[in-house]
PDB file of C-alpha atoms and ligand atoms in Angstrom:
ATOM      1  CA  MET A   1     -60.582-138.109 -22.094  1.00 47.00           C
ATOM      2  CA  ALA A   2     -59.011-136.429 -25.154  1.00 43.00           C
ATOM      3  CA  LEU A   3     -60.183-132.831 -26.023  1.00 41.00           C
ATOM      4  CA  PRO A   4     -61.823-132.399 -29.434  1.00 34.00           C
ATOM      5  CA  GLY A   5     -60.163-130.596 -31.880  1.00 34.00           C
ATOM      6  CA  GLN A   6     -56.659-130.150 -30.017  1.00 38.00           C
ATOM      7  CA  SER A   7     -53.368-129.894 -32.066  1.00 36.00           C
ATOM      8  CA  ARG A   8     -50.395-132.190 -31.361  1.00 33.00           C
ATOM      9  CA  THR A   9     -48.173-130.118 -32.947  1.00 34.00           C
ATOM     10  CA  PRO A  10     -46.695-127.141 -30.577  1.00 37.00           C
ATOM     11  CA  ALA A  11     -47.840-124.065 -31.977  1.00 38.00           C
ATOM     12  CA  PRO A  12     -45.006-121.662 -33.079  1.00 39.00           C
ATOM     13  CA  SER A  13     -44.491-118.454 -30.981  1.00 45.00           C
ATOM     14  CA  SER A  14     -46.185-115.804 -32.832  1.00 43.00           C
ATOM     15  CA  VAL A  15     -49.255-118.127 -32.019  1.00 37.00           C
ATOM     16  CA  ARG A  16     -48.254-117.961 -28.344  1.00 42.00           C
ATOM     17  CA  ALA A  17     -47.969-114.547 -28.321  1.00 48.00           C
ATOM     18  CA  GLU A  18     -51.295-114.296 -29.635  1.00 44.00           C
ATOM     19  CA  LEU A  19     -52.820-116.733 -26.771  1.00 39.00           C
ATOM     20  CA  VAL A  20     -51.166-113.933 -24.317  1.00 44.00           C
ATOM     21  CA  GLU A  21     -52.624-110.853 -26.032  1.00 50.00           C
ATOM     22  CA  ALA A  22     -56.083-113.019 -25.695  1.00 41.00           C
ATOM     23  CA  PHE A  23     -55.645-113.300 -22.302  1.00 42.00           C
ATOM     24  CA  SER A  24     -54.991-109.808 -21.511  1.00 47.00           C
ATOM     25  CA  ARG A  25     -57.729-108.729 -23.520  1.00 44.00           C
ATOM     26  CA  ALA A  26     -59.922-110.996 -21.273  1.00 43.00           C
ATOM     27  CA  PRO A  27     -61.284-108.070 -18.829  1.00 41.00           C
ATOM     28  CA  SER A  28     -62.799-105.851 -21.985  1.00 39.00           C
ATOM     29  CA  VAL A  29     -63.458-108.181 -24.204  1.00 37.00           C
ATOM     30  CA  ASP A  30     -66.719-110.306 -24.834  1.00 41.00           C
ATOM     31  CA  SER A  31     -66.748-113.487 -23.427  1.00 44.00           C
ATOM     32  CA  ALA A  32     -67.618-115.298 -26.556  1.00 45.00           C
ATOM     33  CA  GLU A  33     -65.517-113.230 -28.664  1.00 44.00           C
ATOM     34  CA  LEU A  34     -62.653-114.462 -26.306  1.00 42.00           C
ATOM     35  CA  VAL A  35     -63.435-118.146 -26.924  1.00 43.00           C
ATOM     36  CA  GLU A  36     -63.301-118.069 -30.325  1.00 44.00           C
ATOM     37  CA  ALA A  37     -60.057-116.270 -30.058  1.00 42.00           C
ATOM     38  CA  ALA A  38     -58.356-118.073 -27.468  1.00 45.00           C
ATOM     39  CA  ALA A  39     -59.105-121.603 -27.456  1.00 45.00           C
ATOM     40  CA  PRO A  40     -57.969-122.932 -30.363  1.00 38.00           C
ATOM     41  CA  LEU A  41     -54.375-121.251 -29.416  1.00 39.00           C
ATOM     42  CA  VAL A  42     -54.557-122.860 -26.064  1.00 44.00           C
ATOM     43  CA  ARG A  43     -54.993-126.308 -27.617  1.00 39.00           C
ATOM     44  CA  GLY A  44     -52.668-125.484 -30.216  1.00 37.00           C
ATOM     45  CA  ASP A  45     -49.656-124.084 -27.905  1.00 41.00           C
ATOM     46  CA  ARG A  46     -49.092-127.204 -25.445  1.00 43.00           C
ATOM     47  CA  PRO A  47     -45.571-127.817 -24.939  1.00 61.00           C
ATOM     48  CA  THR A  48     -44.641-131.248 -27.135  1.00 70.00           C
ATOM     49  CA  GLY A  49     -45.491-134.185 -25.069  1.00 92.00           C
ATOM     50  CA  ILE A  50     -47.768-133.217 -22.199  1.00 96.00           C
ATOM     51  CA  GLU A  51     -50.659-134.441 -24.028  1.00 95.00           C
ATOM     52  CA  SER A  52     -49.796-137.748 -23.777  1.00 96.00           C
ATOM     53  CA  MET A  53     -47.946-137.810 -20.582  1.00 97.00           C
ATOM     54  CA  ASP A  54     -49.070-140.457 -17.838  1.00 97.00           C
ATOM     55  CA  TRP A  55     -48.993-139.267 -14.322  1.00 98.00           C
ATOM     56  CA  ALA A  56     -45.365-139.463 -13.497  1.00 97.00           C
ATOM     57  CA  ALA A  57     -43.907-137.734 -16.191  1.00 96.00           C
ATOM     58  CA  LEU A  58     -46.587-134.872 -15.845  1.00 97.00           C
ATOM     59  CA  ARG A  59     -45.228-134.566 -12.322  1.00 97.00           C
ATOM     60  CA  GLN A  60     -41.804-134.611 -12.809  1.00 95.00           C
ATOM     61  CA  ALA A  61     -42.209-132.201 -16.024  1.00 95.00           C
ATOM     62  CA  VAL A  62     -44.278-129.874 -13.601  1.00 96.00           C
ATOM     63  CA  VAL A  63     -40.856-129.976 -11.457  1.00 95.00           C
ATOM     64  CA  ASP A  64     -38.935-129.026 -14.161  1.00 94.00           C
ATOM     65  CA  CYS A  65     -41.052-126.453 -15.802  1.00 95.00           C
ATOM     66  CA  ARG A  66     -39.298-123.530 -16.174  1.00 94.00           C
ATOM     67  CA  ALA A  67     -41.688-121.795 -18.954  1.00 95.00           C
ATOM     68  CA  CYS A  68     -42.275-118.219 -16.858  1.00 95.00           C
ATOM     69  CA  LYS A  69     -40.502-116.729 -15.000  1.00 95.00           C
ATOM     70  CA  LEU A  70     -42.245-117.899 -11.772  1.00 96.00           C
ATOM     71  CA  CYS A  71     -39.784-120.515 -11.557  1.00 96.00           C
ATOM     72  CA  GLU A  72     -37.372-118.172 -10.252  1.00 95.00           C
ATOM     73  CA  ARG A  73     -38.468-117.539  -6.501  1.00 96.00           C
ATOM     74  CA  ARG A  74     -40.328-120.692  -6.635  1.00 97.00           C
ATOM     75  CA  ARG A  75     -39.332-122.739  -2.843  1.00 98.00           C
ATOM     76  CA  GLN A  76     -41.259-125.425  -5.294  1.00 98.00           C
ATOM     77  CA  THR A  77     -44.006-126.690  -7.763  1.00 98.00           C
ATOM     78  CA  VAL A  78     -47.337-127.247  -6.169  1.00 98.00           C
ATOM     79  CA  PHE A  79     -48.704-129.922  -8.811  1.00 98.00           C
ATOM     80  CA  GLY A  80     -51.882-131.166  -7.204  1.00 98.00           C
ATOM     81  CA  VAL A  81     -53.238-133.428  -4.343  1.00 97.00           C
ATOM     82  CA  GLY A  82     -56.076-135.720  -4.003  1.00 96.00           C
ATOM     83  CA  ASN A  83     -57.356-139.430  -5.785  1.00 95.00           C
ATOM     84  CA  GLU A  84     -56.427-139.600  -9.261  1.00 95.00           C
ATOM     85  CA  ARG A  85     -60.149-141.071 -10.124  1.00 95.00           C
ATOM     86  CA  ALA A  86     -61.920-139.063  -7.897  1.00 96.00           C
ATOM     87  CA  HIS A  87     -64.945-137.732  -9.116  1.00 97.00           C
ATOM     88  CA  TRP A  88     -64.761-134.352  -7.685  1.00 97.00           C
ATOM     89  CA  MET A  89     -62.042-131.848  -9.018  1.00 98.00           C
ATOM     90  CA  VAL A  90     -61.485-128.688  -7.592  1.00 98.00           C
ATOM     91  CA  VAL A  91     -59.681-125.780  -9.588  1.00 98.00           C
ATOM     92  CA  GLY A  92     -58.425-123.035  -7.944  1.00 98.00           C
ATOM     93  CA  GLU A  93     -55.647-119.757  -8.682  1.00 98.00           C
ATOM     94  CA  ALA A  94     -52.401-120.414  -7.385  1.00 98.00           C
ATOM     95  CA  PRO A  95     -50.032-121.465  -4.648  1.00 98.00           C
ATOM     96  CA  GLY A  96     -49.940-119.084  -1.896  1.00 97.00           C
ATOM     97  CA  GLU A  97     -47.135-119.355   1.039  1.00 97.00           C
ATOM     98  CA  GLN A  98     -48.473-121.969   2.551  1.00 97.00           C
ATOM     99  CA  GLU A  99     -48.581-124.090  -0.313  1.00 98.00           C
ATOM    100  CA  ASP A 100     -45.067-122.789  -1.698  1.00 98.00           C
ATOM    101  CA  ILE A 101     -43.605-124.184   1.072  1.00 98.00           C
ATOM    102  CA  GLN A 102     -45.371-127.311   1.720  1.00 97.00           C
ATOM    103  CA  GLY A 103     -45.867-128.361  -2.180  1.00 98.00           C
ATOM    104  CA  GLU A 104     -49.883-129.096  -1.835  1.00 98.00           C
ATOM    105  CA  PRO A 105     -52.675-126.639  -2.905  1.00 98.00           C
ATOM    106  CA  PHE A 106     -54.936-125.083  -0.414  1.00 98.00           C
ATOM    107  CA  VAL A 107     -53.416-125.909   2.712  1.00 97.00           C
ATOM    108  CA  GLY A 108     -53.598-122.429   4.189  1.00 94.00           C
ATOM    109  CA  LYS A 109     -56.207-120.438   5.460  1.00 95.00           C
ATOM    110  CA  SER A 110     -58.066-120.449   2.196  1.00 96.00           C
ATOM    111  CA  GLY A 111     -57.496-124.454   2.222  1.00 97.00           C
ATOM    112  CA  GLN A 112     -59.057-124.843   6.434  1.00 97.00           C
ATOM    113  CA  LEU A 113     -62.245-123.422   4.781  1.00 97.00           C
ATOM    114  CA  LEU A 114     -62.291-125.431   1.685  1.00 97.00           C
ATOM    115  CA  ASP A 115     -61.668-128.523   3.927  1.00 97.00           C
ATOM    116  CA  ASN A 116     -64.173-127.493   5.939  1.00 97.00           C
ATOM    117  CA  MET A 117     -66.876-126.820   2.816  1.00 96.00           C
ATOM    118  CA  LEU A 118     -65.902-130.471   1.747  1.00 96.00           C
ATOM    119  CA  ARG A 119     -66.221-132.159   4.317  1.00 95.00           C
ATOM    120  CA  ALA A 120     -69.745-130.645   4.649  1.00 95.00           C
ATOM    121  CA  LEU A 121     -70.235-132.762   1.723  1.00 94.00           C
ATOM    122  CA  GLY A 122     -68.833-136.089   2.815  1.00 94.00           C
ATOM    123  CA  LEU A 123     -65.722-135.378   0.557  1.00 95.00           C
ATOM    124  CA  GLY A 124     -62.247-135.599   1.086  1.00 93.00           C
ATOM    125  CA  ARG A 125     -58.680-135.222  -0.265  1.00 94.00           C
ATOM    126  CA  HIS A 126     -56.488-137.656   1.242  1.00 88.00           C
ATOM    127  CA  ASP A 127     -57.984-141.027   1.048  1.00 81.00           C
ATOM    128  CA  ALA A 128     -56.345-142.209  -2.435  1.00 74.00           C
ATOM    129  CA  ALA A 129     -58.047-145.936  -1.820  1.00 78.00           C
ATOM    130  CA  GLY A 130     -60.894-144.219  -1.120  1.00 84.00           C
ATOM    131  CA  ASP A 131     -64.579-144.451  -2.654  1.00 93.00           C
ATOM    132  CA  PRO A 132     -63.770-142.022  -5.544  1.00 95.00           C
ATOM    133  CA  ALA A 133     -67.198-140.815  -5.500  1.00 95.00           C
ATOM    134  CA  ARG A 134     -66.016-139.069  -2.101  1.00 94.00           C
ATOM    135  CA  GLN A 135     -62.910-137.854  -2.984  1.00 96.00           C
ATOM    136  CA  VAL A 136     -61.753-134.516  -4.425  1.00 97.00           C
ATOM    137  CA  TYR A 137     -58.300-133.970  -6.951  1.00 97.00           C
ATOM    138  CA  ILE A 138     -57.601-130.273  -6.098  1.00 98.00           C
ATOM    139  CA  ALA A 139     -55.330-128.681  -8.520  1.00 98.00           C
ATOM    140  CA  ASN A 140     -54.331-125.065  -9.375  1.00 98.00           C
ATOM    141  CA  THR A 141     -54.211-122.972 -12.755  1.00 98.00           C
ATOM    142  CA  LEU A 142     -50.780-122.217 -11.456  1.00 98.00           C
ATOM    143  CA  LYS A 143     -48.378-124.609  -9.920  1.00 98.00           C
ATOM    144  CA  CYS A 144     -45.591-121.817  -9.041  1.00 98.00           C
ATOM    145  CA  ARG A 145     -46.514-119.370  -6.128  1.00 98.00           C
ATOM    146  CA  PRO A 146     -46.908-115.493  -7.972  1.00 98.00           C
ATOM    147  CA  PRO A 147     -44.589-113.435  -5.658  1.00 97.00           C
ATOM    148  CA  GLY A 148     -46.602-111.452  -2.974  1.00 95.00           C
ATOM    149  CA  ASN A 149     -49.257-113.940  -4.108  1.00 94.00           C
ATOM    150  CA  ARG A 150     -50.223-111.041  -6.624  1.00 97.00           C
ATOM    151  CA  ASN A 151     -52.346-112.415  -9.038  1.00 97.00           C
ATOM    152  CA  PRO A 152     -51.370-114.279 -12.045  1.00 97.00           C
ATOM    153  CA  GLU A 153     -50.501-113.049 -15.177  1.00 97.00           C
ATOM    154  CA  PRO A 154     -51.721-113.954 -18.653  1.00 95.00           C
ATOM    155  CA  ASP A 155     -48.280-115.279 -19.960  1.00 95.00           C
ATOM    156  CA  GLU A 156     -47.793-117.228 -16.755  1.00 96.00           C
ATOM    157  CA  LEU A 157     -51.829-118.857 -17.247  1.00 96.00           C
ATOM    158  CA  ALA A 158     -51.184-119.673 -20.964  1.00 95.00           C
ATOM    159  CA  GLN A 159     -47.880-121.464 -20.419  1.00 95.00           C
ATOM    160  CA  CYS A 160     -49.156-123.130 -17.107  1.00 97.00           C
ATOM    161  CA  GLU A 161     -52.391-124.665 -18.477  1.00 96.00           C
ATOM    162  CA  PRO A 162     -51.078-127.655 -20.663  1.00 96.00           C
ATOM    163  CA  PHE A 163     -50.392-129.256 -17.110  1.00 97.00           C
ATOM    164  CA  LEU A 164     -53.952-128.370 -15.613  1.00 98.00           C
ATOM    165  CA  VAL A 165     -55.995-129.745 -18.848  1.00 97.00           C
ATOM    166  CA  ARG A 166     -53.740-133.067 -18.669  1.00 98.00           C
ATOM    167  CA  GLN A 167     -54.779-133.080 -15.170  1.00 98.00           C
ATOM    168  CA  ILE A 168     -58.262-133.130 -15.909  1.00 98.00           C
ATOM    169  CA  GLU A 169     -57.738-135.311 -18.844  1.00 98.00           C
ATOM    170  CA  LEU A 170     -56.295-137.840 -16.497  1.00 98.00           C
ATOM    171  CA  VAL A 171     -58.717-137.588 -13.977  1.00 97.00           C
ATOM    172  CA  GLN A 172     -61.719-137.628 -15.695  1.00 97.00           C
ATOM    173  CA  PRO A 173     -64.010-135.888 -12.940  1.00 98.00           C
ATOM    174  CA  LYS A 174     -67.842-136.176 -12.962  1.00 97.00           C
ATOM    175  CA  ILE A 175     -67.695-132.773 -11.861  1.00 98.00           C
ATOM    176  CA  LEU A 176     -65.593-129.183 -11.848  1.00 98.00           C
ATOM    177  CA  LEU A 177     -65.652-126.686  -9.540  1.00 98.00           C
ATOM    178  CA  ALA A 178     -63.959-123.561 -10.848  1.00 98.00           C
ATOM    179  CA  MET A 179     -63.227-121.499  -7.858  1.00 98.00           C
ATOM    180  CA  GLY A 180     -62.487-117.436  -8.362  1.00 97.00           C
ATOM    181  CA  ARG A 181     -62.169-115.561 -11.542  1.00 96.00           C
ATOM    182  CA  PHE A 182     -58.424-117.087 -12.777  1.00 97.00           C
ATOM    183  CA  ALA A 183     -59.919-120.856 -12.924  1.00 98.00           C
ATOM    184  CA  VAL A 184     -63.030-119.163 -14.478  1.00 97.00           C
ATOM    185  CA  GLN A 185     -60.993-117.749 -16.957  1.00 95.00           C
ATOM    186  CA  SER A 186     -58.889-120.579 -17.771  1.00 95.00           C
ATOM    187  CA  LEU A 187     -61.657-123.188 -17.840  1.00 97.00           C
ATOM    188  CA  LEU A 188     -64.560-121.269 -19.443  1.00 97.00           C
ATOM    189  CA  ARG A 189     -62.684-118.628 -21.179  1.00 95.00           C
ATOM    190  CA  SER A 190     -64.975-116.088 -19.802  1.00 95.00           C
ATOM    191  CA  SER A 191     -64.597-113.045 -17.992  1.00 93.00           C
ATOM    192  CA  GLU A 192     -67.932-112.649 -16.620  1.00 96.00           C
ATOM    193  CA  PRO A 193     -67.491-111.948 -12.769  1.00 97.00           C
ATOM    194  CA  VAL A 194     -68.288-114.979 -10.731  1.00 98.00           C
ATOM    195  CA  GLY A 195     -71.268-113.963  -9.244  1.00 97.00           C
ATOM    196  CA  ARG A 196     -72.795-113.822 -12.856  1.00 97.00           C
ATOM    197  CA  LEU A 197     -71.560-116.933 -13.774  1.00 98.00           C
ATOM    198  CA  ARG A 198     -72.597-119.059 -10.504  1.00 98.00           C
ATOM    199  CA  GLY A 199     -76.210-120.917 -10.031  1.00 96.00           C
ATOM    200  CA  ARG A 200     -76.060-122.767 -13.218  1.00 97.00           C
ATOM    201  CA  VAL A 201     -74.195-125.789 -14.670  1.00 98.00           C
ATOM    202  CA  HIS A 202     -71.097-125.162 -17.487  1.00 98.00           C
ATOM    203  CA  ARG A 203     -69.411-127.562 -19.434  1.00 98.00           C
ATOM    204  CA  TYR A 204     -66.009-127.953 -20.111  1.00 97.00           C
ATOM    205  CA  HIS A 205     -65.495-130.024 -22.547  1.00 96.00           C
ATOM    206  CA  GLY A 206     -68.784-132.194 -21.814  1.00 95.00           C
ATOM    207  CA  VAL A 207     -67.836-132.377 -17.910  1.00 97.00           C
ATOM    208  CA  PRO A 208     -70.097-130.570 -15.829  1.00 98.00           C
ATOM    209  CA  LEU A 209     -68.554-127.255 -14.325  1.00 98.00           C
ATOM    210  CA  ILE A 210     -70.031-125.084 -11.077  1.00 98.00           C
ATOM    211  CA  VAL A 211     -68.771-121.796 -10.671  1.00 98.00           C
ATOM    212  CA  THR A 212     -67.999-120.612  -7.294  1.00 98.00           C
ATOM    213  CA  TYR A 213     -66.540-118.449  -4.897  1.00 98.00           C
ATOM    214  CA  HIS A 214     -62.659-118.344  -4.235  1.00 98.00           C
ATOM    215  CA  PRO A 215     -62.273-119.456  -0.518  1.00 98.00           C
ATOM    216  CA  ALA A 216     -59.979-116.242   0.355  1.00 97.00           C
ATOM    217  CA  TYR A 217     -63.025-114.262  -1.179  1.00 98.00           C
ATOM    218  CA  LEU A 218     -65.211-116.166   1.149  1.00 98.00           C
ATOM    219  CA  LEU A 219     -63.090-114.966   4.055  1.00 98.00           C
ATOM    220  CA  ARG A 220     -63.026-111.410   3.462  1.00 98.00           C
ATOM    221  CA  ASN A 221     -66.933-111.620   2.414  1.00 98.00           C
ATOM    222  CA  PRO A 222     -68.349-113.931   4.610  1.00 98.00           C
ATOM    223  CA  GLU A 223     -71.635-113.100   3.653  1.00 98.00           C
ATOM    224  CA  ASP A 224     -71.161-114.949   0.469  1.00 98.00           C
ATOM    225  CA  LYS A 225     -70.583-118.236   2.204  1.00 97.00           C
ATOM    226  CA  ALA A 226     -74.436-119.224   1.695  1.00 97.00           C
ATOM    227  CA  ARG A 227     -74.049-118.649  -1.652  1.00 98.00           C
ATOM    228  CA  ALA A 228     -71.089-120.664  -2.018  1.00 98.00           C
ATOM    229  CA  TRP A 229     -72.634-123.147   0.304  1.00 97.00           C
ATOM    230  CA  ASP A 230     -76.100-123.661  -2.679  1.00 97.00           C
ATOM    231  CA  ASP A 231     -72.920-124.100  -5.729  1.00 98.00           C
ATOM    232  CA  LEU A 232     -71.476-126.887  -3.698  1.00 97.00           C
ATOM    233  CA  CYS A 233     -74.835-128.278  -3.064  1.00 97.00           C
ATOM    234  CA  LEU A 234     -75.640-127.566  -7.063  1.00 98.00           C
ATOM    235  CA  ALA A 235     -72.611-129.550  -7.915  1.00 98.00           C
ATOM    236  CA  ALA A 236     -73.379-132.500  -5.539  1.00 96.00           C
ATOM    237  CA  GLU A 237     -76.969-132.454  -7.386  1.00 96.00           C
ATOM    238  CA  THR A 238     -75.070-132.564 -10.650  1.00 96.00           C
ATOM    239  CA  ALA A 239     -73.081-135.167  -9.737  1.00 92.00           C
ATOM    240  CA  GLY A 240     -75.553-137.299  -8.518  1.00 86.00           C
ATOM    241  CA  VAL A 241     -74.479-137.514  -4.922  1.00 68.00           C
TER     242      VAL A 241
HETATM  243  N1  URA B 301     -55.593-120.496  -3.213  1.00 67.59           N
HETATM  244  C1  URA B 301     -55.482-121.039  -4.325  1.00 67.59           C
HETATM  245  O1  URA B 301     -55.991-120.557  -5.323  1.00 67.59           O
HETATM  246  N2  URA B 301     -55.095-122.165  -4.348  1.00 67.59           N
HETATM  247  C2  URA B 301     -54.174-122.215  -3.081  1.00 67.59           C
HETATM  248  O2  URA B 301     -53.459-123.542  -3.827  1.00 67.59           O
HETATM  249  C3  URA B 301     -54.010-121.624  -2.483  1.00 67.59           C
HETATM  250  C4  URA B 301     -54.709-120.490  -1.777  1.00 67.59           C
END
């Protein structure tokens, strides 16, 4: 899935700085303005070659990445997991401690909740040979753990984004689930709260995208689990499951 308007030329560092600035302004600018300001920059800011990498090359590029300061304290990178042709793709935020130890996204407490929610829909992450319609590919906006699980910083999101974009291009999911505000910020270029974006179908380069709460938020706010379940049902309906 080629992304429209994508530039093949690496952007100069001034463009990178502008992108970082656009991300850091996110909470205070109108989302439409942000889309206009940041989207072309993101596409132009891809490190050379990522846009044409296959799975093996992309995985290695993530392992080798030293583009931001998160590389200094990571135990390992956390690439993604699941059937590479899965119809479903979940995008979370960043690895936590357990993910940093095990090298797989969503394996801590949030991951257990996510797996339970997915299982309730008949979906799984570990059956590479299974029916792609019943499989999920899971990735994060950041591939390295922020120290102490702090929020991702704008430059980290900007540097890591090309890896996620390429993962989505390779999987070609039929439905995207953006969990939490950083996934939403990355994929929709929106600073609107999750609560205002959920409940309808968005699009990411033509792919239907459903916004929902991050499992870590749901662990702290169990009263919103019913809304998250509604979001998953909307996703299933949209995906034709
Ligand atoms: N939270 C995330 O967003 N991703 C993980 O992989 C783990 C926790």
